PDB file of C-alpha atoms in Angstrom:
ATOM      1  CA  MET N 650     -27.459 -18.147 -69.733  1.00 47.00           C
ATOM      2  CA  ILE N 651     -24.570 -19.679 -67.815  1.00 47.00           C
ATOM      3  CA  HIS N 652     -21.468 -20.491 -69.786  1.00 50.00           C
ATOM      4  CA  ASN N 653     -18.379 -22.695 -69.442  1.00 58.00           C
ATOM      5  CA  VAL N 654     -20.206 -25.686 -68.017  1.00 66.00           C
ATOM      6  CA  HIS N 655     -19.994 -28.966 -69.894  1.00 76.00           C
ATOM      7  CA  MET N 656     -23.174 -30.793 -68.946  1.00 78.00           C
ATOM      8  CA  ASP N 657     -21.555 -34.183 -69.609  1.00 80.00           C
ATOM      9  CA  GLU N 658     -19.082 -33.419 -66.821  1.00 84.00           C
ATOM     10  CA  LEU N 659     -21.755 -32.643 -64.213  1.00 92.00           C
ATOM     11  CA  PRO N 660     -22.730 -35.613 -62.045  1.00 93.00           C
ATOM     12  CA  ILE N 661     -26.265 -37.004 -62.362  1.00 94.00           C
ATOM     13  CA  MET N 662     -27.409 -37.630 -58.786  1.00 97.00           C
ATOM     14  CA  ASP N 663     -30.046 -40.261 -59.384  1.00 96.00           C
ATOM     15  CA  ASP N 664     -28.725 -43.087 -57.193  1.00 97.00           C
ATOM     16  CA  GLU N 665     -30.314 -43.942 -53.836  1.00 96.00           C
ATOM     17  CA  TYR N 666     -29.430 -42.562 -50.426  1.00 98.00           C
ATOM     18  CA  GLU N 667     -30.550 -45.285 -48.029  1.00 97.00           C
ATOM     19  CA  LEU N 668     -32.491 -44.150 -44.959  1.00 98.00           C
ATOM     20  CA  THR N 669     -33.033 -46.282 -41.875  1.00 98.00           C
ATOM     21  CA  ARG N 670     -36.442 -46.761 -40.316  1.00 98.00           C
ATOM     22  CA  GLU N 671     -35.142 -44.911 -37.242  1.00 98.00           C
ATOM     23  CA  GLN N 672     -34.263 -41.866 -39.352  1.00 98.00           C
ATOM     24  CA  ILE N 673     -37.714 -41.769 -40.949  1.00 98.00           C
ATOM     25  CA  GLU N 674     -39.458 -42.144 -37.559  1.00 98.00           C
ATOM     26  CA  SER N 675     -37.222 -39.481 -36.030  1.00 98.00           C
ATOM     27  CA  TYR N 676     -38.073 -37.022 -38.830  1.00 98.00           C
ATOM     28  CA  GLN N 677     -41.795 -37.676 -38.508  1.00 98.00           C
ATOM     29  CA  LYS N 678     -41.652 -37.162 -34.736  1.00 98.00           C
ATOM     30  CA  ASP N 679     -39.404 -34.056 -34.692  1.00 98.00           C
ATOM     31  CA  GLY N 680     -40.166 -32.425 -38.049  1.00 98.00           C
ATOM     32  CA  HIS N 681     -36.472 -32.139 -38.924  1.00 98.00           C
ATOM     33  CA  ILE N 682     -33.380 -34.274 -39.501  1.00 98.00           C
ATOM     34  CA  LEU N 683     -29.717 -33.879 -40.405  1.00 98.00           C
ATOM     35  CA  LEU N 684     -28.331 -36.258 -43.054  1.00 98.00           C
ATOM     36  CA  ARG N 685     -24.611 -36.293 -43.765  1.00 98.00           C
ATOM     37  CA  ASN N 686     -23.049 -36.443 -47.231  1.00 98.00           C
ATOM     38  CA  VAL N 687     -26.321 -36.285 -49.202  1.00 98.00           C
ATOM     39  CA  ALA N 688     -24.129 -34.931 -52.011  1.00 98.00           C
ATOM     40  CA  SER N 689     -20.443 -35.796 -52.179  1.00 98.00           C
ATOM     41  CA  GLN N 690     -17.602 -33.259 -51.972  1.00 95.00           C
ATOM     42  CA  THR N 691     -16.854 -33.901 -55.661  1.00 95.00           C
ATOM     43  CA  GLU N 692     -20.463 -33.229 -56.667  1.00 97.00           C
ATOM     44  CA  ILE N 693     -20.624 -30.004 -54.639  1.00 97.00           C
ATOM     45  CA  LEU N 694     -17.293 -28.770 -56.048  1.00 96.00           C
ATOM     46  CA  GLN N 695     -18.783 -29.060 -59.536  1.00 95.00           C
ATOM     47  CA  TYR N 696     -22.197 -27.529 -58.778  1.00 97.00           C
ATOM     48  CA  GLU N 697     -21.287 -24.724 -56.357  1.00 97.00           C
ATOM     49  CA  PRO N 698     -19.621 -22.441 -58.963  1.00 96.00           C
ATOM     50  CA  VAL N 699     -22.590 -22.850 -61.316  1.00 94.00           C
ATOM     51  CA  ILE N 700     -25.145 -21.959 -58.618  1.00 96.00           C
ATOM     52  CA  SER N 701     -22.977 -19.106 -57.307  1.00 97.00           C
ATOM     53  CA  GLN N 702     -22.692 -17.649 -60.810  1.00 95.00           C
ATOM     54  CA  ILE N 703     -26.500 -17.554 -61.123  1.00 95.00           C
ATOM     55  CA  VAL N 704     -26.814 -15.897 -57.688  1.00 95.00           C
ATOM     56  CA  GLU N 705     -24.221 -13.273 -58.666  1.00 93.00           C
ATOM     57  CA  GLN N 706     -26.017 -12.495 -61.919  1.00 93.00           C
ATOM     58  CA  LYS N 707     -29.467 -12.308 -60.322  1.00 92.00           C
ATOM     59  CA  ASN N 708     -28.591 -10.561 -57.055  1.00 88.00           C
ATOM     60  CA  TYR N 709     -31.187  -7.800 -56.745  1.00 82.00           C
ATOM     61  CA  HIS N 710     -29.745  -6.072 -53.641  1.00 80.00           C
ATOM     62  CA  ASP N 711     -28.462  -2.574 -54.375  1.00 82.00           C
ATOM     63  CA  LYS N 712     -27.757  -1.574 -50.756  1.00 83.00           C
ATOM     64  CA  PRO N 713     -25.076  -2.770 -48.370  1.00 83.00           C
ATOM     65  CA  VAL N 714     -26.266  -5.283 -45.758  1.00 81.00           C
ATOM     66  CA  SER N 715     -26.324  -2.655 -42.988  1.00 82.00           C
ATOM     67  CA  GLU N 716     -28.935  -0.533 -44.801  1.00 86.00           C
ATOM     68  CA  ARG N 717     -31.481  -3.271 -45.512  1.00 80.00           C
ATOM     69  CA  ASP N 718     -34.528  -4.319 -43.498  1.00 83.00           C
ATOM     70  CA  THR N 719     -34.456  -7.516 -41.392  1.00 75.00           C
ATOM     71  CA  TYR N 720     -35.631  -9.712 -44.255  1.00 72.00           C
ATOM     72  CA  GLY N 721     -33.179  -8.142 -46.704  1.00 69.00           C
ATOM     73  CA  LYS N 722     -30.302  -8.484 -44.240  1.00 73.00           C
ATOM     74  CA  ALA N 723     -30.976 -12.225 -43.850  1.00 72.00           C
ATOM     75  CA  PHE N 724     -29.868 -13.312 -47.322  1.00 80.00           C
ATOM     76  CA  ILE N 725     -29.673 -12.962 -51.042  1.00 89.00           C
ATOM     77  CA  GLN N 726     -32.581 -15.132 -52.163  1.00 92.00           C
ATOM     78  CA  ILE N 727     -32.877 -16.384 -55.761  1.00 95.00           C
ATOM     79  CA  GLY N 728     -35.825 -18.662 -56.608  1.00 96.00           C
ATOM     80  CA  ASN N 729     -36.220 -21.366 -59.212  1.00 97.00           C
ATOM     81  CA  ILE N 730     -32.644 -21.479 -60.444  1.00 96.00           C
ATOM     82  CA  TRP N 731     -33.689 -24.769 -62.104  1.00 97.00           C
ATOM     83  CA  THR N 732     -35.369 -22.637 -64.781  1.00 97.00           C
ATOM     84  CA  MET N 733     -32.209 -20.526 -65.318  1.00 95.00           C
ATOM     85  CA  SER N 734     -29.628 -23.087 -66.387  1.00 93.00           C
ATOM     86  CA  GLU N 735     -29.356 -26.724 -67.428  1.00 94.00           C
ATOM     87  CA  ALA N 736     -26.811 -27.256 -64.669  1.00 93.00           C
ATOM     88  CA  GLY N 737     -29.096 -25.714 -62.054  1.00 95.00           C
ATOM     89  CA  LYS N 738     -31.899 -27.938 -63.316  1.00 96.00           C
ATOM     90  CA  ARG N 739     -29.791 -31.099 -63.035  1.00 97.00           C
ATOM     91  CA  PHE N 740     -28.981 -30.275 -59.399  1.00 98.00           C
ATOM     92  CA  VAL N 741     -32.526 -29.398 -58.353  1.00 98.00           C
ATOM     93  CA  MET N 742     -34.084 -32.380 -60.174  1.00 98.00           C
ATOM     94  CA  ALA N 743     -31.713 -34.889 -58.540  1.00 98.00           C
ATOM     95  CA  LYS N 744     -33.736 -38.053 -57.881  1.00 98.00           C
ATOM     96  CA  ARG N 745     -31.481 -38.858 -54.916  1.00 98.00           C
ATOM     97  CA  PHE N 746     -32.713 -35.761 -53.077  1.00 98.00           C
ATOM     98  CA  ALA N 747     -36.345 -36.203 -54.123  1.00 98.00           C
ATOM     99  CA  LYS N 748     -36.503 -39.819 -52.979  1.00 98.00           C
ATOM    100  CA  ILE N 749     -35.197 -38.829 -49.537  1.00 98.00           C
ATOM    101  CA  ALA N 750     -38.022 -36.251 -49.363  1.00 98.00           C
ATOM    102  CA  ALA N 751     -40.609 -38.883 -50.382  1.00 98.00           C
ATOM    103  CA  ASP N 752     -39.215 -41.456 -47.940  1.00 98.00           C
ATOM    104  CA  LEU N 753     -39.162 -39.034 -44.996  1.00 98.00           C
ATOM    105  CA  MET N 754     -42.757 -37.939 -45.638  1.00 98.00           C
ATOM    106  CA  GLY N 755     -43.900 -41.478 -46.426  1.00 98.00           C
ATOM    107  CA  VAL N 756     -45.453 -40.583 -49.777  1.00 98.00           C
ATOM    108  CA  GLU N 757     -45.488 -42.178 -53.251  1.00 98.00           C
ATOM    109  CA  GLY N 758     -44.147 -39.233 -55.223  1.00 98.00           C
ATOM    110  CA  VAL N 759     -42.979 -35.634 -54.856  1.00 98.00           C
ATOM    111  CA  ARG N 760     -43.167 -32.487 -56.960  1.00 98.00           C
ATOM    112  CA  ILE N 761     -41.016 -29.396 -56.712  1.00 98.00           C
ATOM    113  CA  TYR N 762     -42.749 -26.374 -55.178  1.00 98.00           C
ATOM    114  CA  HIS N 763     -39.713 -24.232 -55.899  1.00 98.00           C
ATOM    115  CA  ASP N 764     -36.016 -24.010 -55.157  1.00 98.00           C
ATOM    116  CA  GLN N 765     -34.102 -21.138 -53.551  1.00 97.00           C
ATOM    117  CA  ALA N 766     -30.445 -20.267 -53.359  1.00 97.00           C
ATOM    118  CA  LEU N 767     -30.041 -18.552 -49.960  1.00 95.00           C
ATOM    119  CA  TYR N 768     -26.705 -16.775 -49.623  1.00 95.00           C
ATOM    120  CA  LYS N 769     -26.121 -15.116 -46.248  1.00 93.00           C
ATOM    121  CA  GLU N 770     -23.368 -12.544 -46.805  1.00 92.00           C
ATOM    122  CA  PRO N 771     -20.624 -11.613 -44.316  1.00 92.00           C
ATOM    123  CA  GLY N 772     -22.414  -9.558 -41.649  1.00 90.00           C
ATOM    124  CA  GLY N 773     -25.769 -10.889 -42.887  1.00 88.00           C
ATOM    125  CA  GLY N 774     -28.519 -10.725 -40.256  1.00 88.00           C
ATOM    126  CA  HIS N 775     -30.346 -13.483 -38.454  1.00 89.00           C
ATOM    127  CA  THR N 776     -33.269 -15.350 -40.013  1.00 88.00           C
ATOM    128  CA  PRO N 777     -36.199 -14.786 -37.604  1.00 89.00           C
ATOM    129  CA  TRP N 778     -38.347 -17.635 -36.283  1.00 94.00           C
ATOM    130  CA  HIS N 779     -40.976 -18.589 -38.821  1.00 93.00           C
ATOM    131  CA  GLN N 780     -42.999 -21.383 -40.405  1.00 95.00           C
ATOM    132  CA  ASP N 781     -42.410 -21.731 -44.177  1.00 95.00           C
ATOM    133  CA  GLN N 782     -45.896 -22.956 -44.912  1.00 96.00           C
ATOM    134  CA  ILE N 783     -47.675 -19.722 -43.944  1.00 94.00           C
ATOM    135  CA  TYR N 784     -46.514 -18.650 -47.435  1.00 95.00           C
ATOM    136  CA  TRP N 785     -47.639 -21.756 -49.314  1.00 97.00           C
ATOM    137  CA  PRO N 786     -51.208 -22.265 -50.628  1.00 97.00           C
ATOM    138  CA  LEU N 787     -50.875 -26.035 -50.345  1.00 98.00           C
ATOM    139  CA  ASP N 788     -53.636 -28.100 -48.715  1.00 97.00           C
ATOM    140  CA  SER N 789     -51.380 -30.699 -47.112  1.00 97.00           C
ATOM    141  CA  ASP N 790     -48.906 -31.156 -44.300  1.00 97.00           C
ATOM    142  CA  LYS N 791     -46.799 -33.323 -46.628  1.00 98.00           C
ATOM    143  CA  THR N 792     -44.302 -30.599 -47.479  1.00 98.00           C
ATOM    144  CA  ILE N 793     -40.548 -30.634 -46.846  1.00 98.00           C
ATOM    145  CA  THR N 794     -37.501 -28.459 -47.462  1.00 98.00           C
ATOM    146  CA  LEU N 795     -34.016 -29.670 -48.219  1.00 98.00           C
ATOM    147  CA  TRP N 796     -31.385 -27.191 -46.910  1.00 98.00           C
ATOM    148  CA  MET N 797     -27.898 -27.942 -48.223  1.00 98.00           C
ATOM    149  CA  PRO N 798     -24.725 -25.935 -47.650  1.00 98.00           C
ATOM    150  CA  LEU N 799     -22.522 -25.568 -50.736  1.00 98.00           C
ATOM    151  CA  VAL N 800     -19.579 -24.553 -48.508  1.00 98.00           C
ATOM    152  CA  PRO N 801     -18.522 -25.870 -45.092  1.00 97.00           C
ATOM    153  CA  ILE N 802     -20.475 -24.058 -42.375  1.00 96.00           C
ATOM    154  CA  SER N 803     -18.710 -23.595 -39.045  1.00 95.00           C
ATOM    155  CA  GLU N 804     -20.601 -23.391 -35.802  1.00 91.00           C
ATOM    156  CA  GLU N 805     -19.732 -19.682 -35.743  1.00 91.00           C
ATOM    157  CA  MET N 806     -21.227 -19.088 -39.197  1.00 91.00           C
ATOM    158  CA  GLY N 807     -24.386 -20.773 -37.970  1.00 89.00           C
ATOM    159  CA  THR N 808     -26.832 -23.403 -39.211  1.00 93.00           C
ATOM    160  CA  MET N 809     -30.571 -23.620 -38.546  1.00 94.00           C
ATOM    161  CA  THR N 810     -32.257 -24.114 -35.199  1.00 97.00           C
ATOM    162  CA  PHE N 811     -35.479 -26.126 -35.202  1.00 98.00           C
ATOM    163  CA  ALA N 812     -38.286 -26.265 -32.641  1.00 98.00           C
ATOM    164  CA  SER N 813     -38.758 -30.027 -32.319  1.00 98.00           C
ATOM    165  CA  GLY N 814     -42.263 -31.352 -32.864  1.00 98.00           C
ATOM    166  CA  SER N 815     -43.679 -27.898 -33.687  1.00 98.00           C
ATOM    167  CA  HIS N 816     -44.903 -29.201 -37.065  1.00 98.00           C
ATOM    168  CA  HIS N 817     -47.579 -31.198 -35.218  1.00 97.00           C
ATOM    169  CA  LEU N 818     -49.188 -27.897 -34.166  1.00 96.00           C
ATOM    170  CA  GLY N 819     -49.904 -26.852 -37.785  1.00 92.00           C
ATOM    171  CA  TYR N 820     -50.612 -23.178 -38.470  1.00 92.00           C
ATOM    172  CA  ILE N 821     -49.326 -21.312 -35.362  1.00 92.00           C
ATOM    173  CA  SER N 822     -49.225 -17.689 -36.503  1.00 87.00           C
ATOM    174  CA  LYS N 823     -49.614 -15.921 -39.818  1.00 80.00           C
ATOM    175  CA  LEU N 824     -46.718 -13.553 -39.055  1.00 80.00           C
ATOM    176  CA  ALA N 825     -44.362 -13.240 -42.045  1.00 82.00           C
ATOM    177  CA  ILE N 826     -40.598 -13.398 -41.437  1.00 81.00           C
ATOM    178  CA  SER N 827     -39.890 -10.274 -39.379  1.00 83.00           C
ATOM    179  CA  ASP N 828     -38.633  -8.958 -36.038  1.00 87.00           C
ATOM    180  CA  GLU N 829     -42.186  -9.394 -34.789  1.00 90.00           C
ATOM    181  CA  SER N 830     -42.327 -13.070 -35.827  1.00 90.00           C
ATOM    182  CA  HIS N 831     -38.978 -13.642 -34.096  1.00 92.00           C
ATOM    183  CA  LYS N 832     -40.212 -12.193 -30.824  1.00 94.00           C
ATOM    184  CA  THR N 833     -43.731 -13.651 -30.827  1.00 94.00           C
ATOM    185  CA  LEU N 834     -42.747 -17.136 -31.949  1.00 95.00           C
ATOM    186  CA  GLY N 835     -39.692 -17.110 -29.687  1.00 95.00           C
ATOM    187  CA  GLN N 836     -41.989 -16.428 -26.738  1.00 96.00           C
ATOM    188  CA  PHE N 837     -44.381 -19.157 -27.901  1.00 96.00           C
ATOM    189  CA  ILE N 838     -41.507 -21.714 -28.017  1.00 97.00           C
ATOM    190  CA  GLU N 839     -40.325 -20.680 -24.517  1.00 96.00           C
ATOM    191  CA  ALA N 840     -43.859 -20.748 -23.024  1.00 97.00           C
ATOM    192  CA  LYS N 841     -44.597 -24.169 -24.490  1.00 96.00           C
ATOM    193  CA  LYS N 842     -41.139 -25.416 -23.520  1.00 97.00           C
ATOM    194  CA  ILE N 843     -40.574 -26.761 -27.005  1.00 97.00           C
ATOM    195  CA  PRO N 844     -37.077 -28.274 -27.305  1.00 98.00           C
ATOM    196  CA  GLN N 845     -34.761 -26.447 -29.740  1.00 98.00           C
ATOM    197  CA  VAL N 846     -32.225 -28.339 -31.787  1.00 97.00           C
ATOM    198  CA  ASN N 847     -29.247 -26.975 -33.653  1.00 96.00           C
ATOM    199  CA  TYR N 848     -27.054 -29.455 -35.531  1.00 95.00           C
ATOM    200  CA  GLY N 849     -23.917 -27.299 -35.308  1.00 95.00           C
ATOM    201  CA  ALA N 850     -21.283 -27.314 -38.016  1.00 97.00           C
ATOM    202  CA  MET N 851     -22.224 -28.836 -41.390  1.00 97.00           C
ATOM    203  CA  ASP N 852     -20.078 -29.819 -44.312  1.00 98.00           C
ATOM    204  CA  ALA N 853     -20.798 -28.934 -47.923  1.00 98.00           C
ATOM    205  CA  GLY N 854     -23.200 -31.615 -49.196  1.00 98.00           C
ATOM    206  CA  ASP N 855     -24.691 -32.405 -45.785  1.00 98.00           C
ATOM    207  CA  ALA N 856     -28.384 -31.519 -45.608  1.00 98.00           C
ATOM    208  CA  THR N 857     -31.144 -30.868 -43.159  1.00 98.00           C
ATOM    209  CA  PHE N 858     -34.742 -31.643 -44.099  1.00 98.00           C
ATOM    210  CA  HIS N 859     -37.615 -29.958 -42.268  1.00 98.00           C
ATOM    211  CA  ALA N 860     -41.402 -30.000 -42.537  1.00 98.00           C
ATOM    212  CA  GLY N 861     -43.334 -27.005 -43.851  1.00 98.00           C
ATOM    213  CA  TRP N 862     -44.859 -26.302 -40.423  1.00 97.00           C
ATOM    214  CA  THR N 863     -41.646 -26.786 -38.388  1.00 98.00           C
ATOM    215  CA  LEU N 864     -40.647 -23.565 -36.625  1.00 97.00           C
ATOM    216  CA  HIS N 865     -37.041 -22.652 -37.385  1.00 97.00           C
ATOM    217  CA  SER N 866     -34.580 -19.773 -37.297  1.00 95.00           C
ATOM    218  CA  ALA N 867     -30.903 -19.146 -38.041  1.00 92.00           C
ATOM    219  CA  PRO N 868     -28.296 -16.807 -36.520  1.00 92.00           C
ATOM    220  CA  SER N 869     -26.521 -13.954 -38.268  1.00 92.00           C
ATOM    221  CA  ASN N 870     -23.258 -14.554 -40.131  1.00 93.00           C
ATOM    222  CA  PRO N 871     -20.431 -12.876 -38.163  1.00 94.00           C
ATOM    223  CA  THR N 872     -17.711 -14.348 -40.414  1.00 95.00           C
ATOM    224  CA  ASN N 873     -16.083 -12.821 -43.499  1.00 94.00           C
ATOM    225  CA  ARG N 874     -17.318 -15.642 -45.759  1.00 95.00           C
ATOM    226  CA  THR N 875     -20.694 -16.016 -47.469  1.00 95.00           C
ATOM    227  CA  ARG N 876     -22.873 -18.833 -46.134  1.00 96.00           C
ATOM    228  CA  LYS N 877     -23.945 -20.426 -49.427  1.00 97.00           C
ATOM    229  CA  VAL N 878     -26.967 -22.664 -49.147  1.00 97.00           C
ATOM    230  CA  MET N 879     -29.248 -24.299 -51.694  1.00 98.00           C
ATOM    231  CA  THR N 880     -32.800 -25.226 -50.731  1.00 98.00           C
ATOM    232  CA  ILE N 881     -35.415 -27.325 -52.555  1.00 98.00           C
ATOM    233  CA  ILE N 882     -39.018 -27.478 -51.405  1.00 98.00           C
ATOM    234  CA  TYR N 883     -41.046 -30.598 -52.222  1.00 98.00           C
ATOM    235  CA  TYR N 884     -44.678 -31.534 -51.700  1.00 98.00           C
ATOM    236  CA  ALA N 885     -46.530 -34.810 -52.067  1.00 98.00           C
ATOM    237  CA  ASP N 886     -47.779 -35.479 -55.613  1.00 98.00           C
ATOM    238  CA  GLY N 887     -51.582 -35.191 -55.638  1.00 98.00           C
ATOM    239  CA  THR N 888     -51.670 -32.270 -53.161  1.00 98.00           C
ATOM    240  CA  ARG N 889     -54.447 -29.762 -53.838  1.00 98.00           C
ATOM    241  CA  VAL N 890     -54.248 -25.976 -53.841  1.00 98.00           C
ATOM    242  CA  ALA N 891     -55.607 -24.367 -50.671  1.00 97.00           C
ATOM    243  CA  GLU N 892     -57.742 -21.210 -50.684  1.00 95.00           C
ATOM    244  CA  PRO N 893     -55.092 -18.459 -50.532  1.00 95.00           C
ATOM    245  CA  ASP N 894     -56.126 -16.645 -47.316  1.00 93.00           C
ATOM    246  CA  SER N 895     -53.369 -14.000 -47.242  1.00 93.00           C
ATOM    247  CA  ASN N 896     -51.404 -11.774 -49.618  1.00 93.00           C
ATOM    248  CA  ALA N 897     -48.357 -13.939 -49.076  1.00 93.00           C
ATOM    249  CA  ARG N 898     -50.254 -17.005 -50.269  1.00 95.00           C
ATOM    250  CA  ARG N 899     -51.894 -15.154 -53.139  1.00 96.00           C
ATOM    251  CA  ASN N 900     -48.439 -14.044 -54.325  1.00 96.00           C
ATOM    252  CA  ASP N 901     -47.059 -17.544 -53.958  1.00 96.00           C
ATOM    253  CA  LEU N 902     -49.992 -19.027 -55.865  1.00 97.00           C
ATOM    254  CA  ALA N 903     -49.386 -16.657 -58.803  1.00 96.00           C
ATOM    255  CA  GLY N 904     -45.609 -17.058 -58.689  1.00 96.00           C
ATOM    256  CA  TRP N 905     -44.988 -20.738 -58.002  1.00 97.00           C
ATOM    257  CA  LEU N 906     -48.262 -22.422 -59.133  1.00 98.00           C
ATOM    258  CA  PRO N 907     -49.165 -20.362 -62.220  1.00 97.00           C
ATOM    259  CA  GLY N 908     -52.609 -21.133 -63.638  1.00 97.00           C
ATOM    260  CA  CYS N 909     -53.729 -23.104 -60.552  1.00 97.00           C
ATOM    261  CA  LYS N 910     -56.644 -22.091 -58.385  1.00 96.00           C
ATOM    262  CA  ALA N 911     -58.067 -23.238 -55.039  1.00 97.00           C
ATOM    263  CA  GLY N 912     -59.240 -26.865 -55.172  1.00 97.00           C
ATOM    264  CA  ASP N 913     -57.094 -27.791 -58.200  1.00 98.00           C
ATOM    265  CA  VAL N 914     -54.451 -30.460 -57.964  1.00 98.00           C
ATOM    266  CA  ALA N 915     -51.206 -28.495 -57.535  1.00 98.00           C
ATOM    267  CA  VAL N 916     -49.600 -29.046 -60.927  1.00 98.00           C
ATOM    268  CA  SER N 917     -48.155 -26.425 -63.230  1.00 98.00           C
ATOM    269  CA  PRO N 918     -45.207 -26.300 -65.642  1.00 97.00           C
ATOM    270  CA  LEU N 919     -43.192 -25.012 -62.650  1.00 98.00           C
ATOM    271  CA  ASN N 920     -43.962 -28.076 -60.485  1.00 98.00           C
ATOM    272  CA  PRO N 921     -42.391 -31.091 -62.150  1.00 98.00           C
ATOM    273  CA  LEU N 922     -42.810 -34.567 -60.669  1.00 98.00           C
ATOM    274  CA  VAL N 923     -39.228 -35.411 -59.646  1.00 98.00           C
ATOM    275  CA  TYR N 924     -39.696 -38.796 -58.092  1.00 98.00           C
ATOM    276  CA  ARG N 925     -42.324 -41.520 -58.019  1.00 98.00           C
ATOM    277  CA  ARG N 926     -42.017 -45.022 -56.582  1.00 93.00           C
TER     278      ARG N 926
END
């Protein structure tokens, strides 16, 4: 367990972050949005060391970046840190974040699918073009990922690039994150002339939100600092489990929705309801 953290000192982020109607409409049209200052500098300064400590303890990579495959080069990836420490849980369960997710999707309530700390090390490789939801056995397009830097990210270090409106196309290709997905989906985006948006530099506590079907990618990290990002994936409460039609989805079903099977409402002890109107 993680030590030296006094829970009573950690901020509870349950207040509201007001969205405008324009922001909600823009997200629903484009499948992505950047929101500034979703968590304050003070909040991030308190949570970043806690999350980084978990990532350090759980880092499973035993090879230097240069010797890993494309997926391994992209980042250190630690899932469900909310189950690993009370502090991690307080961050991931923040009602402020969950309500933004519900508001953007226009739903009554949201559950956590899972969280992931994604730390792209110095020299870490690019994240190929992909759709998150090819991995998720969820029978709904009401899924969304919060992507929040825990450190300032310069333009050089690189934030995500989104293919605007690609979420309206649903399931485009079942290619898992790979060099092949990067090439094939890159060509698809060019051929269809889908506009690409990159929000440039982001501060710690800013966040992008993107839909499960939105095509996105990220560049490599040429700097000598780790790009520390925390992500939380939400889905609409009441969503049912889809028939897992690939190994990726079968693995996800077992890992993130334990005990659930196709047709069930997607609820397990790992999928708490974080916000309801």
